[in-house]
CSV table of C-alpha atoms in Angstrom, one decimal:
chain,number,residue,atom,x,y,z
A,29,MET,CA,-15.7,2.6,-24.7
A,30,LYS,CA,-12.6,1.6,-26.6
A,31,ARG,CA,-11.8,5.2,-27.4
A,32,GLY,CA,-12.3,6.3,-23.8
A,33,PHE,CA,-9.9,3.7,-22.7
A,34,THR,CA,-7.2,4.8,-25.2
A,35,LEU,CA,-7.7,8.4,-24.2
A,36,LEU,CA,-7.3,7.5,-20.5
A,37,ALA,CA,-4.2,5.5,-21.3
A,38,ILE,CA,-2.6,8.4,-23.2
A,39,ALA,CA,-3.6,10.9,-20.5
A,40,THR,CA,-2.2,8.6,-17.8
A,41,ALA,CA,1.1,8.2,-19.6
A,42,LEU,CA,1.4,12.0,-20.0
A,43,LEU,CA,0.4,12.8,-16.5
A,44,LEU,CA,2.8,10.2,-15.0
A,45,SER,CA,5.7,11.5,-17.1
A,46,PHE,CA,5.0,15.1,-16.1
A,47,ALA,CA,4.5,14.1,-12.5
A,48,LEU,CA,7.8,12.3,-12.5
A,49,TYR,CA,9.5,15.3,-14.0
A,50,ALA,CA,7.8,17.5,-11.3
A,51,ALA,CA,9.0,15.2,-8.5
A,52,LEU,CA,12.6,15.1,-9.7
A,53,VAL,CA,13.1,18.6,-11.1
A,54,ILE,CA,10.4,21.1,-10.3
A,55,ALA,CA,10.1,20.3,-6.6
A,56,PRO,CA,12.6,22.1,-4.5
A,57,THR,CA,15.2,20.1,-2.6
A,58,GLU,CA,14.2,19.6,1.0
A,59,GLN,CA,16.5,21.1,3.6
A,60,THR,CA,17.1,18.3,6.1
A,61,MET,CA,16.6,15.2,4.0
A,62,GLY,CA,17.9,16.2,0.6
A,63,ASN,CA,16.8,14.4,-2.5
A,64,VAL,CA,15.7,11.3,-0.6
A,65,GLN,CA,12.6,13.3,0.4
A,66,ARG,CA,11.4,13.1,-3.2
A,67,ILE,CA,10.3,9.6,-2.4
A,68,PHE,CA,7.5,11.4,-0.7
A,69,TYR,CA,5.9,12.2,-4.1
A,70,TYR,CA,5.5,8.5,-4.8
A,71,HIS,CA,5.0,7.1,-1.3
A,72,VAL,CA,2.2,9.4,-0.2
A,73,PRO,CA,0.0,9.5,-3.3
A,74,SER,CA,0.3,5.7,-3.6
A,75,ALA,CA,-1.1,5.5,0.0
A,76,TRP,CA,-4.0,7.8,-0.8
A,77,VAL,CA,-4.8,5.8,-3.9
A,78,ALA,CA,-4.6,2.5,-2.0
A,79,PHE,CA,-7.0,3.8,0.7
A,80,GLU,CA,-9.4,5.1,-2.0
A,81,LEU,CA,-9.4,1.7,-3.7
A,82,PHE,CA,-10.0,-0.1,-0.4
A,83,LEU,CA,-12.9,2.3,0.2
A,84,ILE,CA,-14.3,1.4,-3.2
A,85,ASN,CA,-14.0,-2.2,-2.3
A,86,PHE,CA,-16.0,-1.6,0.9
A,87,VAL,CA,-18.8,0.2,-0.9
A,88,ALA,CA,-18.9,-2.4,-3.6
A,89,SER,CA,-19.0,-5.2,-1.0
A,90,VAL,CA,-21.9,-3.6,0.9
A,91,PHE,CA,-23.7,-3.0,-2.4
A,92,TYR,CA,-23.2,-6.7,-3.2
A,93,LEU,CA,-24.6,-7.7,0.2
A,94,ILE,CA,-27.7,-5.7,-0.4
A,95,ARG,CA,-28.3,-6.2,-4.1
A,96,ARG,CA,-26.2,-9.3,-5.0
A,97,SER,CA,-25.0,-7.5,-8.2
A,98,THR,CA,-22.3,-9.2,-10.2
A,99,LYS,CA,-20.9,-5.9,-11.3
A,100,ALA,CA,-20.4,-4.9,-7.7
A,101,ASP,CA,-18.7,-8.2,-7.0
A,102,ILE,CA,-16.3,-7.7,-9.9
A,103,LEU,CA,-15.6,-4.1,-8.9
A,104,ALA,CA,-14.9,-5.3,-5.3
A,105,LEU,CA,-12.4,-7.9,-6.6
A,106,VAL,CA,-10.7,-5.5,-9.0
A,107,SER,CA,-10.4,-2.7,-6.4
A,108,ALA,CA,-9.0,-5.1,-3.8
A,109,GLU,CA,-6.3,-6.4,-6.2
A,110,VAL,CA,-5.2,-3.0,-7.5
A,111,GLY,CA,-5.4,-1.7,-4.0
A,112,VAL,CA,-3.0,-4.4,-2.8
A,113,VAL,CA,-0.6,-3.4,-5.6
A,114,PHE,CA,-0.5,0.2,-4.6
A,115,CYS,CA,-0.4,-0.8,-0.9
A,116,THR,CA,2.7,-2.9,-1.7
A,117,VAL,CA,4.3,0.2,-3.2
A,118,VAL,CA,3.7,2.1,0.0
A,119,LEU,CA,5.2,-0.6,2.1
A,120,ILE,CA,8.3,-0.8,0.0
A,121,THR,CA,8.9,2.9,-0.6
A,122,GLY,CA,8.3,3.6,3.1
A,123,PRO,CA,11.3,1.6,4.4
A,124,ILE,CA,13.5,2.8,1.5
A,125,TRP,CA,12.8,6.3,2.8
A,126,ALA,CA,13.2,5.4,6.4
A,127,ARG,CA,16.6,3.8,6.0
A,128,PRO,CA,18.7,6.9,5.0
A,129,VAL,CA,16.6,9.3,7.1
A,130,TRP,CA,16.2,7.4,10.3
A,131,GLY,CA,18.8,4.7,9.9
A,132,ILE,CA,16.2,1.9,10.4
A,133,TRP,CA,14.2,-0.1,7.8
A,134,TRP,CA,11.0,-0.2,9.8
A,135,THR,CA,9.2,1.9,12.3
A,136,TRP,CA,5.9,1.3,14.0
A,137,ASP,CA,4.8,4.7,12.7
A,138,LEU,CA,1.0,5.0,12.8
A,139,ARG,CA,0.4,5.3,9.1
A,140,LEU,CA,2.9,2.7,8.0
A,141,THR,CA,1.6,0.2,10.5
A,142,LEU,CA,-2.0,0.8,9.5
A,143,THR,CA,-1.0,0.3,5.9
A,144,LEU,CA,0.7,-3.0,6.8
A,145,VAL,CA,-2.4,-4.2,8.6
A,146,LEU,CA,-4.7,-3.2,5.7
A,147,TRP,CA,-2.3,-5.0,3.3
A,148,LEU,CA,-2.6,-8.1,5.4
A,149,ILE,CA,-6.4,-7.9,5.6
A,150,TYR,CA,-6.7,-7.5,1.8
A,151,VAL,CA,-4.2,-10.1,1.0
A,152,SER,CA,-6.2,-12.5,3.1
A,153,TYR,CA,-9.3,-11.3,1.2
A,154,LEU,CA,-7.7,-12.2,-2.1
A,155,VAL,CA,-6.5,-15.6,-0.8
A,156,LEU,CA,-10.1,-16.3,0.3
A,157,ARG,CA,-11.4,-15.4,-3.2
A,158,ARG,CA,-8.8,-17.7,-4.8
A,159,PHE,CA,-9.1,-20.7,-2.4
A,160,SER,CA,-12.8,-20.7,-1.9
A,161,THR,CA,-14.6,-23.6,-3.6
A,162,SER,CA,-18.1,-22.3,-2.6
A,163,SER,CA,-20.4,-21.2,-5.3
A,164,GLN,CA,-21.1,-18.2,-3.1
A,165,THR,CA,-17.5,-16.9,-2.9
A,166,PRO,CA,-18.6,-13.3,-3.7
A,167,LEU,CA,-20.8,-13.3,-0.6
A,168,LEU,CA,-18.1,-14.7,1.7
A,169,ALA,CA,-15.6,-12.1,0.3
A,170,ALA,CA,-18.1,-9.3,0.8
A,171,VAL,CA,-18.6,-10.3,4.4
A,172,LEU,CA,-14.9,-10.4,4.9
A,173,ALA,CA,-14.6,-6.9,3.4
A,174,VAL,CA,-17.1,-5.6,5.8
A,175,PHE,CA,-15.3,-7.2,8.7
A,176,GLY,CA,-12.1,-5.6,7.5
A,177,ALA,CA,-13.8,-2.2,7.3
A,178,LEU,CA,-15.1,-2.6,10.9
A,179,ASP,CA,-11.6,-3.4,12.0
A,180,VAL,CA,-9.9,-0.3,10.5
A,181,PRO,CA,-10.9,2.2,13.2
A,182,LEU,CA,-10.0,-0.4,15.9
A,183,VAL,CA,-6.6,-0.8,14.3
A,184,TYR,CA,-6.2,2.9,14.1
A,185,PHE,CA,-6.9,3.6,17.7
A,186,SER,CA,-4.9,0.6,19.0
A,187,ILE,CA,-1.8,1.7,17.0
A,188,TRP,CA,-2.3,5.3,18.0
A,189,PHE,CA,-2.3,4.5,21.6
A,190,PHE,CA,0.5,2.1,21.3
A,191,ARG,CA,2.6,4.8,19.7
A,192,THR,CA,1.9,7.3,22.4
A,193,GLN,CA,3.4,4.8,24.8
A,194,HIS,CA,6.2,3.8,22.4
A,195,PRO,CA,7.1,6.9,20.4
A,196,ALA,CA,8.6,6.2,17.0
A,197,PRO,CA,9.9,8.3,14.1
A,198,VAL,CA,7.3,9.6,11.8
A,199,ILE,CA,7.5,8.7,8.1
A,200,GLY,CA,6.8,11.6,5.9
A,201,GLY,CA,5.4,13.9,8.4
A,202,GLY,CA,7.2,16.8,10.1
A,203,GLY,CA,9.0,19.5,8.3
A,204,SER,CA,7.4,22.4,6.6
A,205,LEU,CA,5.7,21.9,3.3
A,206,ASP,CA,6.9,24.4,0.7
A,207,PRO,CA,3.8,25.2,-1.5
A,208,ARG,CA,5.6,24.0,-4.6
A,209,MET,CA,5.9,20.6,-2.9
A,210,GLY,CA,2.2,20.6,-2.3
A,211,TRP,CA,1.5,21.1,-6.1
A,212,VAL,CA,3.9,18.3,-7.0
A,213,LEU,CA,2.2,16.0,-4.5
A,214,LEU,CA,-1.1,16.9,-6.2
A,215,TYR,CA,0.2,16.2,-9.7
A,216,ASN,CA,1.5,12.8,-8.6
A,217,TRP,CA,-1.7,12.0,-6.8
A,218,ILE,CA,-3.8,12.8,-9.9
A,219,ALA,CA,-1.4,10.8,-12.1
A,220,PHE,CA,-1.5,7.8,-9.9
A,221,MET,CA,-5.3,8.0,-9.6
A,222,CYS,CA,-5.5,7.8,-13.4
A,223,LEU,CA,-3.1,4.9,-13.4
A,224,ALA,CA,-5.3,3.1,-10.9
A,225,TRP,CA,-8.4,3.9,-13.0
A,226,LEU,CA,-6.7,2.5,-16.1
A,227,VAL,CA,-5.5,-0.6,-14.4
A,228,CYS,CA,-8.9,-1.2,-12.7
A,229,TRP,CA,-10.7,-0.8,-16.0
A,230,THR,CA,-8.3,-3.3,-17.7
A,231,ARG,CA,-8.7,-5.8,-14.8
A,232,TYR,CA,-12.5,-5.4,-14.9
A,233,ARG,CA,-12.7,-6.2,-18.6
A,234,LEU,CA,-10.4,-9.1,-18.1
A,235,GLU,CA,-12.5,-10.5,-15.3
A,236,VAL,CA,-15.7,-10.1,-17.3
A,237,ALA,CA,-14.1,-12.0,-20.2
A,238,GLN,CA,-12.8,-14.7,-17.9
A,239,ARG,CA,-16.2,-15.3,-16.3
A,240,ALA,CA,-17.8,-15.4,-19.7
A,241,VAL,CA,-15.3,-18.0,-20.8
A,242,HIS,CA,-15.9,-20.1,-17.8
A,243,GLU,CA,-19.6,-20.0,-18.3
A,244,SER,CA,-19.3,-21.0,-22.0
A,245,GLU,CA,-17.0,-23.8,-21.0
A,246,ALA,CA,-19.5,-25.0,-18.5
A,247,MET,CA,-22.3,-24.7,-21.0
A,248,GLN,CA,-20.3,-26.7,-23.5
A,249,SER,CA,-19.6,-29.6,-21.1
A,250,LEU,CA,-23.2,-29.6,-20.1
A,251,MET,CA,-24.3,-29.9,-23.7
A,252,GLU,CA,-21.7,-32.5,-24.5
A,253,GLY,CA,-22.9,-34.5,-21.5
A,254,ALA,CA,-26.4,-34.3,-22.8
A,255,ARG,CA,-25.5,-35.7,-26.2
B,17,MET,CA,24.9,3.9,-0.3
B,18,ASN,CA,24.7,7.4,-1.6
B,19,ALA,CA,21.4,9.1,-0.6
B,20,ASN,CA,20.3,9.5,-4.2
B,21,HIS,CA,20.5,5.8,-4.7
B,22,TYR,CA,17.7,5.4,-2.2
B,23,LEU,CA,15.6,7.8,-4.3
B,24,TYR,CA,16.2,5.8,-7.5
B,25,ALA,CA,15.6,2.5,-5.7
B,26,ALA,CA,12.2,3.7,-4.5
B,27,TYR,CA,11.1,5.0,-7.9
B,28,ILE,CA,12.4,1.9,-9.7
B,29,ALA,CA,10.8,-0.4,-7.1
B,30,THR,CA,7.4,1.4,-7.6
B,31,TRP,CA,7.5,0.8,-11.3
B,32,ALA,CA,8.8,-2.7,-10.9
B,33,ILE,CA,5.8,-3.5,-8.7
B,34,HIS,CA,3.3,-1.9,-11.1
B,35,GLY,CA,5.1,-3.5,-14.0
B,36,THR,CA,4.9,-7.0,-12.5
B,37,TYR,CA,1.2,-6.7,-11.9
B,38,LEU,CA,0.6,-5.5,-15.5
B,39,TYR,CA,2.7,-8.4,-16.8
B,40,ILE,CA,0.6,-10.8,-14.8
B,41,LEU,CA,-2.6,-9.2,-16.3
B,42,ALA,CA,-1.1,-9.4,-19.8
B,43,ARG,CA,-0.4,-13.2,-19.3
B,44,LYS,CA,-4.0,-13.7,-18.1
B,45,ALA,CA,-5.4,-11.8,-21.0
B,46,ALA,CA,-3.4,-13.9,-23.5
B,47,ARG,CA,-4.7,-17.1,-21.9
B,48,VAL,CA,-8.3,-15.8,-22.1
B,49,ARG,CA,-7.9,-14.8,-25.7
B,50,LYS,CA,-6.6,-18.3,-26.4
B,51,ASP,CA,-9.6,-19.8,-24.6
B,52,ILE,CA,-12.0,-17.6,-26.6
B,53,GLU,CA,-10.4,-18.8,-29.9
B,54,ARG,CA,-10.8,-22.4,-28.8
B,55,LEU,CA,-14.4,-21.9,-27.8
B,56,LYS,CA,-15.2,-20.2,-31.1
B,57,ARG,CA,-13.7,-23.0,-33.1
B,58,SER,CA,-15.4,-25.9,-31.2
B,59,GLY,CA,-18.6,-24.0,-30.5
C,13,MET,CA,-38.1,-24.4,20.7
C,14,SER,CA,-37.1,-21.0,22.0
C,15,PHE,CA,-33.9,-19.3,21.0
C,16,PHE,CA,-32.3,-19.8,24.4
C,17,ALA,CA,-33.4,-23.4,24.6
C,18,ILE,CA,-31.8,-24.3,21.2
C,19,THR,CA,-28.6,-22.6,22.2
C,20,ARG,CA,-28.4,-24.4,25.5
C,21,ALA,CA,-29.3,-27.7,24.0
C,22,THR,CA,-26.6,-27.4,21.3
C,23,LEU,CA,-24.1,-26.3,23.9
C,24,THR,CA,-24.7,-29.2,26.3
C,25,LYS,CA,-24.7,-31.6,23.5
C,26,ASP,CA,-21.3,-30.4,22.3
C,27,ILE,CA,-19.9,-30.5,25.8
C,28,ARG,CA,-21.1,-34.0,26.4
C,29,LEU,CA,-19.8,-35.2,23.0
C,30,GLU,CA,-16.4,-33.6,23.6
C,31,TRP,CA,-16.3,-35.1,27.1
C,32,ARG,CA,-17.0,-38.6,25.7
C,33,SER,CA,-14.3,-38.4,23.0
C,34,LYS,CA,-11.6,-37.5,25.5
C,35,ASP,CA,-8.9,-38.3,22.9
C,36,ALA,CA,-9.3,-35.0,21.2
C,37,ILE,CA,-9.3,-33.1,24.5
C,38,ASN,CA,-6.3,-34.9,25.9
C,39,ALA,CA,-4.3,-34.3,22.6
C,40,MET,CA,-5.1,-30.6,22.8
C,41,LEU,CA,-4.2,-30.4,26.5
C,42,PHE,CA,-0.9,-32.0,25.8
C,43,PHE,CA,-0.3,-29.7,22.8
C,44,SER,CA,-0.9,-26.7,25.1
C,45,LEU,CA,1.7,-28.1,27.6
C,46,LEU,CA,4.2,-28.6,24.7
C,47,VAL,CA,3.7,-25.0,23.6
C,48,VAL,CA,4.5,-23.7,27.1
C,49,VAL,CA,7.6,-25.9,27.3
C,50,ILE,CA,8.9,-25.0,23.9
C,51,PHE,CA,8.4,-21.3,24.5
C,52,SER,CA,10.3,-21.7,27.8
C,53,PHE,CA,13.2,-23.2,26.0
C,54,ALA,CA,13.1,-20.7,23.2
C,55,PHE,CA,12.7,-17.6,25.4
C,56,ASP,CA,14.6,-18.0,28.7
C,57,PRO,CA,14.8,-14.6,30.3
C,58,THR,CA,15.6,-13.5,33.9
C,59,ALA,CA,12.7,-12.7,36.2
C,60,GLU,CA,12.9,-9.0,35.5
C,61,GLU,CA,12.8,-9.2,31.7
C,62,SER,CA,10.2,-11.9,31.7
C,63,ARG,CA,7.5,-9.6,33.0
C,64,ARG,CA,7.9,-7.4,30.0
C,65,ILE,CA,7.6,-10.1,27.4
C,66,ALA,CA,5.4,-12.6,29.2
C,67,GLY,CA,2.2,-10.8,28.0
C,68,GLY,CA,3.2,-11.4,24.4
C,69,LEU,CA,4.4,-14.9,25.0
C,70,VAL,CA,1.4,-16.1,26.8
C,71,TRP,CA,-1.1,-14.7,24.3
C,72,VAL,CA,0.8,-16.1,21.3
C,73,ALA,CA,0.7,-19.5,23.0
C,74,PHE,CA,-3.0,-19.1,23.7
C,75,LEU,CA,-3.5,-18.1,20.1
C,76,PHE,CA,-1.9,-21.3,18.8
C,77,ALA,CA,-3.9,-23.4,21.2
C,78,ALA,CA,-7.1,-21.6,20.2
C,79,ILE,CA,-6.4,-22.2,16.5
C,80,VAL,CA,-6.1,-26.0,17.1
C,81,ALA,CA,-9.4,-26.0,19.0
C,82,LEU,CA,-11.2,-23.7,16.4
C,83,ASN,CA,-10.1,-25.8,13.4
C,84,GLN,CA,-12.4,-28.6,14.4
C,85,THR,CA,-15.3,-26.4,15.4
C,86,TRP,CA,-17.6,-27.5,12.6
C,87,ALA,CA,-16.1,-30.9,11.8
C,88,ARG,CA,-18.9,-32.8,13.5
C,89,GLU,CA,-21.6,-30.7,12.0
C,90,LEU,CA,-20.1,-31.2,8.6
C,91,ARG,CA,-20.0,-35.0,9.0
C,92,ASN,CA,-23.6,-35.3,10.0
C,93,GLN,CA,-25.1,-32.8,7.6
C,94,VAL,CA,-26.3,-30.6,10.5
C,95,LEU,CA,-25.5,-27.5,8.5
C,96,ASP,CA,-27.7,-28.6,5.7
C,97,ALA,CA,-30.6,-29.1,8.2
C,98,TYR,CA,-30.1,-25.5,9.5
C,99,ARG,CA,-30.0,-24.2,5.9
C,100,VAL,CA,-33.3,-25.8,5.0
C,101,SER,CA,-35.1,-24.7,8.2
C,102,PRO,CA,-36.7,-21.3,8.3
C,103,ALA,CA,-35.3,-20.5,11.8
C,104,PRO,CA,-32.1,-18.4,11.9
C,105,ALA,CA,-28.9,-20.2,12.7
C,106,THR,CA,-27.9,-17.7,15.3
C,107,PRO,CA,-28.4,-20.1,18.3
C,108,LEU,CA,-26.1,-22.6,16.6
C,109,PHE,CA,-23.4,-19.9,16.3
C,110,ILE,CA,-23.7,-18.8,19.8
C,111,ALA,CA,-23.6,-22.3,21.1
C,112,LYS,CA,-20.5,-23.0,19.1
C,113,ALA,CA,-18.8,-19.8,20.1
C,114,VAL,CA,-19.5,-20.3,23.8
C,115,GLY,CA,-18.5,-23.9,23.6
C,116,ASN,CA,-15.2,-22.9,22.0
C,117,PHE,CA,-14.8,-20.2,24.6
C,118,MET,CA,-15.2,-22.7,27.4
C,119,PHE,CA,-12.7,-25.1,25.8
C,120,VAL,CA,-10.1,-22.5,25.1
C,121,ALA,CA,-10.6,-21.1,28.7
C,122,VAL,CA,-9.8,-24.6,30.0
C,123,LEU,CA,-6.6,-24.7,27.9
C,124,GLU,CA,-5.6,-21.3,29.2
C,125,ALA,CA,-6.4,-22.3,32.8
C,126,LEU,CA,-4.0,-25.2,32.4
C,127,MET,CA,-1.2,-23.3,30.6
C,128,THR,CA,-1.2,-20.3,33.0
C,129,PRO,CA,0.2,-22.0,36.1
C,130,LEU,CA,2.9,-23.5,33.9
C,131,PHE,CA,3.9,-20.2,32.6
C,132,VAL,CA,3.9,-18.7,36.0
C,133,ALA,CA,6.2,-21.4,37.2
C,134,PHE,CA,8.6,-21.4,34.3
C,135,TYR,CA,8.8,-17.7,34.1
C,136,LYS,CA,8.6,-17.0,37.8
C,137,LEU,CA,5.8,-14.5,37.1
C,138,ARG,CA,4.3,-12.2,39.7
C,139,ALA,CA,2.0,-9.3,38.8
C,140,LEU,CA,3.3,-6.0,40.0
C,141,GLY,CA,0.0,-4.3,39.1
C,142,PRO,CA,-3.6,-5.2,40.1
C,143,ALA,CA,-3.6,-8.9,39.3
C,144,TRP,CA,-7.4,-9.2,39.5
C,145,GLN,CA,-7.6,-7.2,36.2
C,146,LEU,CA,-6.0,-10.2,34.5
C,147,LEU,CA,-9.3,-12.0,34.6
C,148,PRO,CA,-11.4,-9.6,32.6
C,149,ILE,CA,-8.5,-9.2,30.2
C,150,ALA,CA,-8.4,-13.0,29.7
C,151,VAL,CA,-12.1,-13.2,29.3
C,152,LEU,CA,-12.4,-10.3,26.8
C,153,GLY,CA,-9.3,-11.4,24.9
C,154,THR,CA,-10.3,-15.0,24.6
C,155,TRP,CA,-13.8,-14.1,23.5
C,156,ALA,CA,-12.3,-11.8,20.8
C,157,LEU,CA,-10.3,-14.7,19.4
C,158,VAL,CA,-13.1,-17.2,19.7
C,159,VAL,CA,-16.0,-15.2,18.3
C,160,ASN,CA,-14.2,-14.4,15.1
C,161,GLY,CA,-12.5,-17.7,15.0
C,162,THR,CA,-15.8,-19.6,15.1
C,163,PHE,CA,-17.1,-17.3,12.4
C,164,PHE,CA,-14.1,-17.7,10.1
C,165,ALA,CA,-14.0,-21.5,10.7
C,166,ALA,CA,-17.5,-21.5,9.1
C,167,MET,CA,-16.3,-19.3,6.3
C,168,SER,CA,-13.4,-21.6,5.6
C,169,LEU,CA,-15.5,-24.8,5.3
C,170,ARG,CA,-15.7,-24.6,1.6
C,171,THR,CA,-12.1,-23.7,0.8
C,172,ARG,CA,-9.1,-25.6,-0.2
C,173,ALA,CA,-6.4,-25.8,2.6
C,174,ARG,CA,-9.1,-25.3,5.2
C,175,GLU,CA,-6.8,-25.5,8.2
C,176,ILE,CA,-4.5,-22.8,7.0
C,177,MET,CA,-7.4,-20.6,5.8
C,178,LEU,CA,-8.7,-20.1,9.4
C,179,PRO,CA,-5.5,-18.5,10.8
C,180,LEU,CA,-5.0,-16.6,7.6
C,181,LEU,CA,-8.3,-14.9,7.9
C,182,LEU,CA,-8.3,-14.6,11.7
C,183,PHE,CA,-4.8,-13.1,12.4
C,184,PRO,CA,-4.9,-9.8,10.4
C,185,LEU,CA,-8.3,-8.9,11.7
C,186,SER,CA,-7.3,-9.8,15.3
C,187,ILE,CA,-4.4,-7.5,15.4
C,188,PRO,CA,-6.1,-4.7,17.4
C,189,ALA,CA,-7.4,-7.3,19.8
C,190,LEU,CA,-4.0,-8.9,20.1
C,191,LEU,CA,-2.4,-5.5,20.8
C,192,GLY,CA,-5.1,-5.0,23.5
C,193,MET,CA,-4.6,-8.4,25.2
C,194,VAL,CA,-0.8,-8.3,25.1
C,195,ASN,CA,-0.4,-4.7,26.2
C,196,ALA,CA,-3.1,-4.9,28.9
C,197,THR,CA,-1.4,-8.1,30.3
C,198,THR,CA,2.0,-6.5,30.2
C,199,ALA,CA,0.7,-3.3,31.9
C,200,VAL,CA,-0.7,-5.4,34.8
C,201,LEU,CA,2.4,-7.6,35.1
C,202,THR,CA,4.9,-4.8,35.1
C,203,GLY,CA,2.6,-2.3,36.9
C,204,GLU,CA,4.2,0.4,34.8
C,205,SER,CA,1.1,1.7,33.1
C,206,SER,CA,-2.6,1.5,33.2
C,207,PRO,CA,-4.4,-1.2,31.2
C,208,THR,CA,-7.6,0.8,31.1
C,209,PHE,CA,-7.4,1.9,27.4
C,210,TRP,CA,-6.6,-1.6,26.3
C,211,ILE,CA,-9.4,-3.1,28.2
C,212,ALA,CA,-11.8,-0.5,26.7
C,213,LEU,CA,-10.4,-1.4,23.3
C,214,LEU,CA,-11.1,-5.0,23.9
C,215,VAL,CA,-14.6,-4.3,25.0
C,216,ALA,CA,-15.2,-2.2,21.8
C,217,TYR,CA,-13.7,-5.0,19.7
C,218,ASP,CA,-15.8,-7.7,21.3
C,219,VAL,CA,-19.0,-5.7,20.9
C,220,VAL,CA,-18.4,-4.7,17.3
C,221,PHE,CA,-17.4,-8.2,16.1
C,222,THR,CA,-19.9,-10.2,18.2
C,223,THR,CA,-22.6,-8.0,16.6
C,224,ALA,CA,-21.2,-8.4,13.1
C,225,CYS,CA,-20.9,-12.2,13.5
C,226,LEU,CA,-24.4,-12.6,14.8
C,227,LEU,CA,-25.8,-10.5,12.0
C,228,MET,CA,-23.9,-12.2,9.2
C,229,PHE,CA,-23.7,-15.8,10.3
C,230,ASP,CA,-26.9,-16.7,8.4
C,231,ALA,CA,-25.6,-15.3,5.2
C,232,VAL,CA,-22.4,-17.2,5.6
C,233,LEU,CA,-24.3,-20.4,6.3
C,234,GLU,CA,-26.3,-20.0,3.2
C,235,ALA,CA,-23.1,-19.7,1.2
C,236,GLU,CA,-21.9,-23.2,1.8
């Protein structure tokens, strides 16, 4: 286990460095937007990774509802947290891109808006987990995750239609994709996926340790009370 | 603001966000390690 | 007792209790009036602009009024250990949920019925589109808020800062419904577009989440 973790950490560091080099040097400069377009290589893969993590959270939550597995619950928590981190990156890099290109900080672009709503849903999920005093917090959180997943297609269609009525600039889309750009995008996607895996693994082990500590503390106070 | 500054800002922001989260995790890990030591001693 | 009988009994009991403790109702009615007045001071447009933004204003005002009503949904049940009784009994708690949701719906509908003429007066509103469509929009939109609101009020029972937890959970998930209500209302008021898509979205939202709430309420109740 330990060795696998170290290997992943080294691989991640190497991949991220290479992907960064690819994004800044290898990728050709885009014609209309110039160097600012390179934000693309961080913004888009972060969005993909965030959505993957939220999908993992959904699957883990459903599994918890069916099997009440603690491992599934921890995985749900971990993927939600790391997903929110990546989602935050998307929501920050998007406006930083939009400003020089479109002159505005925000646009009700379909993907950006969907990302914002997902971020809101998952932050509320994390708040529920932190504020709940019920012994069955994992169950409540899993139910909320399912509600969130049910909401996603509804959010998508509502924003899609809203945008057909109120057209807005599109973040990231449009413009031809030079094949070299596609490769750089792929490198960064793989690198960020490894980072997500690494961070999730770390957070998972941390959560397991924390729960073990809480249980031991509870045991101790119980025994002290019995004495 | 020069266009390249936006590029740097985006990349730095990305690493700042990841870095902050990792820092928070490191703090939590230190606290857990301390708790484990305490439990080992008193257990 | 049959499912329907339990639902109806719970509902009539709630209505009777609310009617007797008129204090709470009067306070909420006054709150709704205040919301309308404050909004009218804060947003004071001409008759032409007002039709464009009235949809949003009205529904945000209804949302605030609904939150105030939803927050006390389970207060009485908590006080009298009713939830424990349901937890212990083998029967599903679905009739309880339906009764609560319908009760909340009726209550919020009363608040809306009182706030609407005030909005019409202050904003000199007149629908340029088919005004009759505002009724199904109001019903579908209110149900969307109330069904999830009642459910999340139950989820928030065992949390710290319970009153803030409800809107915190409800608002993000309600975004598509909110888009639906506001845009449908604006479409009807301005007459500039058709509200059909938005009404269909509201129907889909209501069906999906009513089903989800009915299926999962028991699990949530067990969790307290």
